[in-house]
Amino acid sequence: MIRTTAFRTAIVAFAIGLSGLAKAQDAPTHPVHETNSVSIPAKDIKFFKAGVKAAAGELEAGPAYGNLQTGHHGTFIHMPAGFISAVHTHTEDYYAVVVKGVGANDPVGAKPKPLAVGSYWFQRGEEDHVTRCLSKTDCLFFIVQPGKFDYVAAK
């Protein structure tokens, strides 16, 4: 019985080891790089009207890399002071950092949680939410998204 148990334990350990080896063999042998290194001074970021409007004005987008209209991207979003979005979703998840002003990004009906410069939020795709610029000065956010940016107003 002890030999059988030891044999079974050895077989399980061997199988687990092979599983780990298969995963290690599937891993890249070198780092994957997206593109060449780049540095863009703030004054050289070209903003354009994003088509998302509220009483306070319209969002503007300034690409850092990629293309928000077609796929993976990192983009600066300029939001006018006092801007409050309609309830909306995005198809893709996105990650955001507050660069200027005080923003908020909350589920529908939640009390806005002020996010000062340096704050971060993650927004799951296909989840209703409201985004705001709470400060008296304009807000600037930097977002990273694995796919294209869309703005789908809630029904």
mmCIF file of C-alpha atoms in Angstrom:
data_model
loop_
_atom_site.group_PDB
_atom_site.id
_atom_site.type_symbol
_atom_site.label_atom_id
_atom_site.label_comp_id
_atom_site.label_asym_id
_atom_site.label_seq_id
_atom_site.Cartn_x
_atom_site.Cartn_y
_atom_site.Cartn_z
ATOM 1 C CA MET A 1 0.000 0.000 0.000
ATOM 2 C CA ILE A 2 2.798 2.445 0.861
ATOM 3 C CA ARG A 3 4.547 1.686 -2.438
ATOM 4 C CA THR A 4 1.286 2.217 -4.375
ATOM 5 C CA THR A 5 0.652 5.538 -2.630
ATOM 6 C CA ALA A 6 4.237 6.660 -3.229
ATOM 7 C CA PHE A 7 3.970 5.608 -6.884
ATOM 8 C CA ARG A 8 0.702 7.532 -7.342
ATOM 9 C CA THR A 9 2.209 10.597 -5.667
ATOM 10 C CA ALA A 10 5.226 10.397 -7.991
ATOM 11 C CA ILE A 11 2.953 10.119 -11.061
ATOM 12 C CA VAL A 12 0.882 13.149 -9.973
ATOM 13 C CA ALA A 13 4.040 15.182 -9.274
ATOM 14 C CA PHE A 14 5.433 14.206 -12.693
ATOM 15 C CA ALA A 15 2.177 15.214 -14.425
ATOM 16 C CA ILE A 16 2.155 18.568 -12.629
ATOM 17 C CA GLY A 17 5.782 19.093 -13.641
ATOM 18 C CA LEU A 18 4.946 18.355 -17.296
ATOM 19 C CA SER A 19 2.034 20.786 -17.117
ATOM 20 C CA GLY A 20 4.356 23.526 -15.829
ATOM 21 C CA LEU A 21 6.928 22.662 -18.499
ATOM 22 C CA ALA A 22 4.314 22.978 -21.242
ATOM 23 C CA LYS A 23 3.305 26.403 -19.941
ATOM 24 C CA ALA A 24 6.940 27.511 -19.729
ATOM 25 C CA GLN A 25 7.545 26.369 -23.315
ATOM 26 C CA ASP A 26 4.551 28.440 -24.496
ATOM 27 C CA ALA A 27 5.924 31.601 -22.864
ATOM 28 C CA PRO A 28 7.815 34.035 -25.121
ATOM 29 C CA THR A 29 11.577 33.679 -24.946
ATOM 30 C CA HIS A 30 12.067 37.459 -25.153
ATOM 31 C CA PRO A 31 10.071 40.560 -24.177
ATOM 32 C CA VAL A 32 7.325 41.669 -26.555
ATOM 33 C CA HIS A 33 7.648 45.313 -27.560
ATOM 34 C CA GLU A 34 4.750 47.372 -28.940
ATOM 35 C CA THR A 35 6.657 49.992 -30.912
ATOM 36 C CA ASN A 36 9.677 52.272 -30.837
ATOM 37 C CA SER A 37 10.268 54.487 -27.816
ATOM 38 C CA VAL A 38 8.735 57.947 -28.128
ATOM 39 C CA SER A 39 8.581 61.207 -26.138
ATOM 40 C CA ILE A 40 5.906 63.810 -26.862
ATOM 41 C CA PRO A 41 5.988 67.241 -25.199
ATOM 42 C CA ALA A 42 2.564 68.330 -23.897
ATOM 43 C CA LYS A 43 2.491 71.275 -26.332
ATOM 44 C CA ASP A 44 2.748 68.841 -29.271
ATOM 45 C CA ILE A 45 -0.286 66.717 -28.379
ATOM 46 C CA LYS A 46 -2.947 67.426 -31.000
ATOM 47 C CA PHE A 47 -6.480 67.409 -29.555
ATOM 48 C CA PHE A 48 -9.640 66.935 -31.597
ATOM 49 C CA LYS A 49 -13.371 67.068 -30.792
ATOM 50 C CA ALA A 50 -14.452 63.610 -29.627
ATOM 51 C CA GLY A 51 -18.170 64.041 -30.326
ATOM 52 C CA VAL A 52 -19.216 63.510 -26.682
ATOM 53 C CA LYS A 53 -21.117 66.581 -25.482
ATOM 54 C CA ALA A 54 -22.785 67.825 -22.292
ATOM 55 C CA ALA A 55 -24.033 71.201 -21.079
ATOM 56 C CA ALA A 56 -20.466 72.216 -20.085
ATOM 57 C CA GLY A 57 -19.010 71.502 -23.523
ATOM 58 C CA GLU A 58 -17.440 68.718 -25.561
ATOM 59 C CA LEU A 59 -14.728 66.191 -24.755
ATOM 60 C CA GLU A 60 -11.500 66.455 -26.705
ATOM 61 C CA ALA A 61 -9.095 63.585 -27.327
ATOM 62 C CA GLY A 62 -5.323 63.851 -27.764
ATOM 63 C CA PRO A 63 -3.633 60.656 -28.947
ATOM 64 C CA ALA A 64 -0.378 59.579 -27.299
ATOM 65 C CA TYR A 65 -0.144 56.205 -29.077
ATOM 66 C CA GLY A 66 -2.379 53.961 -31.112
ATOM 67 C CA ASN A 67 -5.683 55.105 -32.552
ATOM 68 C CA LEU A 68 -8.732 55.338 -30.294
ATOM 69 C CA GLN A 69 -11.016 54.949 -33.326
ATOM 70 C CA THR A 70 -9.589 51.601 -34.415
ATOM 71 C CA GLY A 71 -7.918 49.755 -31.531
ATOM 72 C CA HIS A 72 -5.423 49.646 -28.651
ATOM 73 C CA HIS A 73 -4.507 53.179 -27.583
ATOM 74 C CA GLY A 74 -3.319 55.595 -24.921
ATOM 75 C CA THR A 75 -5.183 58.901 -25.146
ATOM 76 C CA PHE A 76 -5.454 62.154 -23.208
ATOM 77 C CA ILE A 77 -9.081 63.162 -22.602
ATOM 78 C CA HIS A 78 -9.738 66.873 -22.008
ATOM 79 C CA MET A 79 -13.004 67.435 -20.109
ATOM 80 C CA PRO A 80 -14.385 70.947 -19.544
ATOM 81 C CA ALA A 81 -14.939 72.136 -15.959
ATOM 82 C CA GLY A 82 -18.383 71.117 -14.713
ATOM 83 C CA PHE A 83 -18.828 68.427 -17.399
ATOM 84 C CA ILE A 84 -21.214 65.623 -16.410
ATOM 85 C CA SER A 85 -21.630 62.804 -18.908
ATOM 86 C CA ALA A 86 -24.898 61.083 -19.616
ATOM 87 C CA VAL A 87 -25.196 57.551 -18.259
ATOM 88 C CA HIS A 88 -23.168 55.473 -20.697
ATOM 89 C CA THR A 89 -20.981 52.417 -21.285
ATOM 90 C CA HIS A 90 -17.954 51.518 -23.368
ATOM 91 C CA THR A 91 -17.529 48.182 -25.128
ATOM 92 C CA GLU A 92 -13.948 47.783 -23.892
ATOM 93 C CA ASP A 93 -12.490 48.106 -20.386
ATOM 94 C CA TYR A 94 -10.235 51.092 -19.811
ATOM 95 C CA TYR A 95 -7.754 52.397 -17.235
ATOM 96 C CA ALA A 96 -7.548 56.101 -16.355
ATOM 97 C CA VAL A 97 -5.293 58.482 -14.418
ATOM 98 C CA VAL A 98 -6.199 62.064 -13.482
ATOM 99 C CA VAL A 99 -3.546 64.426 -14.846
ATOM 100 C CA LYS A 100 -5.283 67.771 -14.159
ATOM 101 C CA GLY A 101 -8.345 68.859 -12.187
ATOM 102 C CA VAL A 102 -10.607 66.720 -10.020
ATOM 103 C CA GLY A 103 -12.693 64.096 -11.764
ATOM 104 C CA ALA A 104 -15.123 61.347 -10.795
ATOM 105 C CA ASN A 105 -16.159 58.108 -12.464
ATOM 106 C CA ASP A 106 -18.943 56.321 -10.632
ATOM 107 C CA PRO A 107 -21.711 53.764 -11.045
ATOM 108 C CA VAL A 108 -25.160 55.184 -11.747
ATOM 109 C CA GLY A 109 -26.748 56.645 -8.606
ATOM 110 C CA ALA A 110 -23.531 56.649 -6.559
ATOM 111 C CA LYS A 111 -22.323 59.790 -4.822
ATOM 112 C CA PRO A 112 -19.376 61.121 -6.887
ATOM 113 C CA LYS A 113 -16.010 60.156 -5.391
ATOM 114 C CA PRO A 114 -13.551 63.029 -6.028
ATOM 115 C CA LEU A 115 -10.388 61.869 -7.794
ATOM 116 C CA ALA A 116 -7.587 64.449 -7.561
ATOM 117 C CA VAL A 117 -4.418 64.640 -9.675
ATOM 118 C CA GLY A 118 -2.588 61.310 -9.616
ATOM 119 C CA SER A 119 -5.748 59.310 -8.862
ATOM 120 C CA TYR A 120 -6.595 56.186 -10.841
ATOM 121 C CA TRP A 121 -9.731 54.339 -11.865
ATOM 122 C CA PHE A 122 -10.564 51.229 -13.844
ATOM 123 C CA GLN A 123 -13.803 51.115 -15.811
ATOM 124 C CA ARG A 124 -15.137 47.718 -16.801
ATOM 125 C CA GLY A 125 -16.601 47.607 -20.280
ATOM 126 C CA GLU A 126 -20.373 47.367 -20.740
ATOM 127 C CA GLU A 127 -21.037 48.786 -17.251
ATOM 128 C CA ASP A 128 -23.266 51.870 -16.866
ATOM 129 C CA HIS A 129 -21.454 54.822 -15.277
ATOM 130 C CA VAL A 130 -21.177 58.620 -15.183
ATOM 131 C CA THR A 131 -17.914 60.547 -15.623
ATOM 132 C CA ARG A 132 -17.514 64.128 -14.353
ATOM 133 C CA CYS A 133 -15.101 66.999 -14.019
ATOM 134 C CA LEU A 134 -15.795 68.221 -10.477
ATOM 135 C CA SER A 135 -13.214 71.003 -10.410
ATOM 136 C CA LYS A 136 -13.671 74.652 -11.377
ATOM 137 C CA THR A 137 -10.819 74.164 -13.844
ATOM 138 C CA ASP A 138 -10.833 71.786 -16.793
ATOM 139 C CA CYS A 139 -9.857 68.151 -16.249
ATOM 140 C CA LEU A 140 -7.333 66.073 -18.142
ATOM 141 C CA PHE A 141 -7.315 62.288 -17.928
ATOM 142 C CA PHE A 142 -5.037 59.744 -19.541
ATOM 143 C CA ILE A 143 -6.754 56.529 -20.574
ATOM 144 C CA VAL A 144 -5.371 53.233 -21.847
ATOM 145 C CA GLN A 145 -7.715 50.852 -23.617
ATOM 146 C CA PRO A 146 -7.049 47.475 -25.264
ATOM 147 C CA GLY A 147 -9.539 48.168 -28.068
ATOM 148 C CA LYS A 148 -11.242 51.092 -29.737
ATOM 149 C CA PHE A 149 -13.003 53.802 -27.760
ATOM 150 C CA ASP A 150 -16.753 54.089 -28.018
ATOM 151 C CA TYR A 151 -19.403 55.924 -26.026
ATOM 152 C CA VAL A 152 -22.720 54.112 -25.844
ATOM 153 C CA ALA A 153 -25.511 56.145 -24.236
ATOM 154 C CA ALA A 154 -27.662 54.071 -21.868
ATOM 155 C CA LYS A 155 -31.155 53.236 -23.017
#
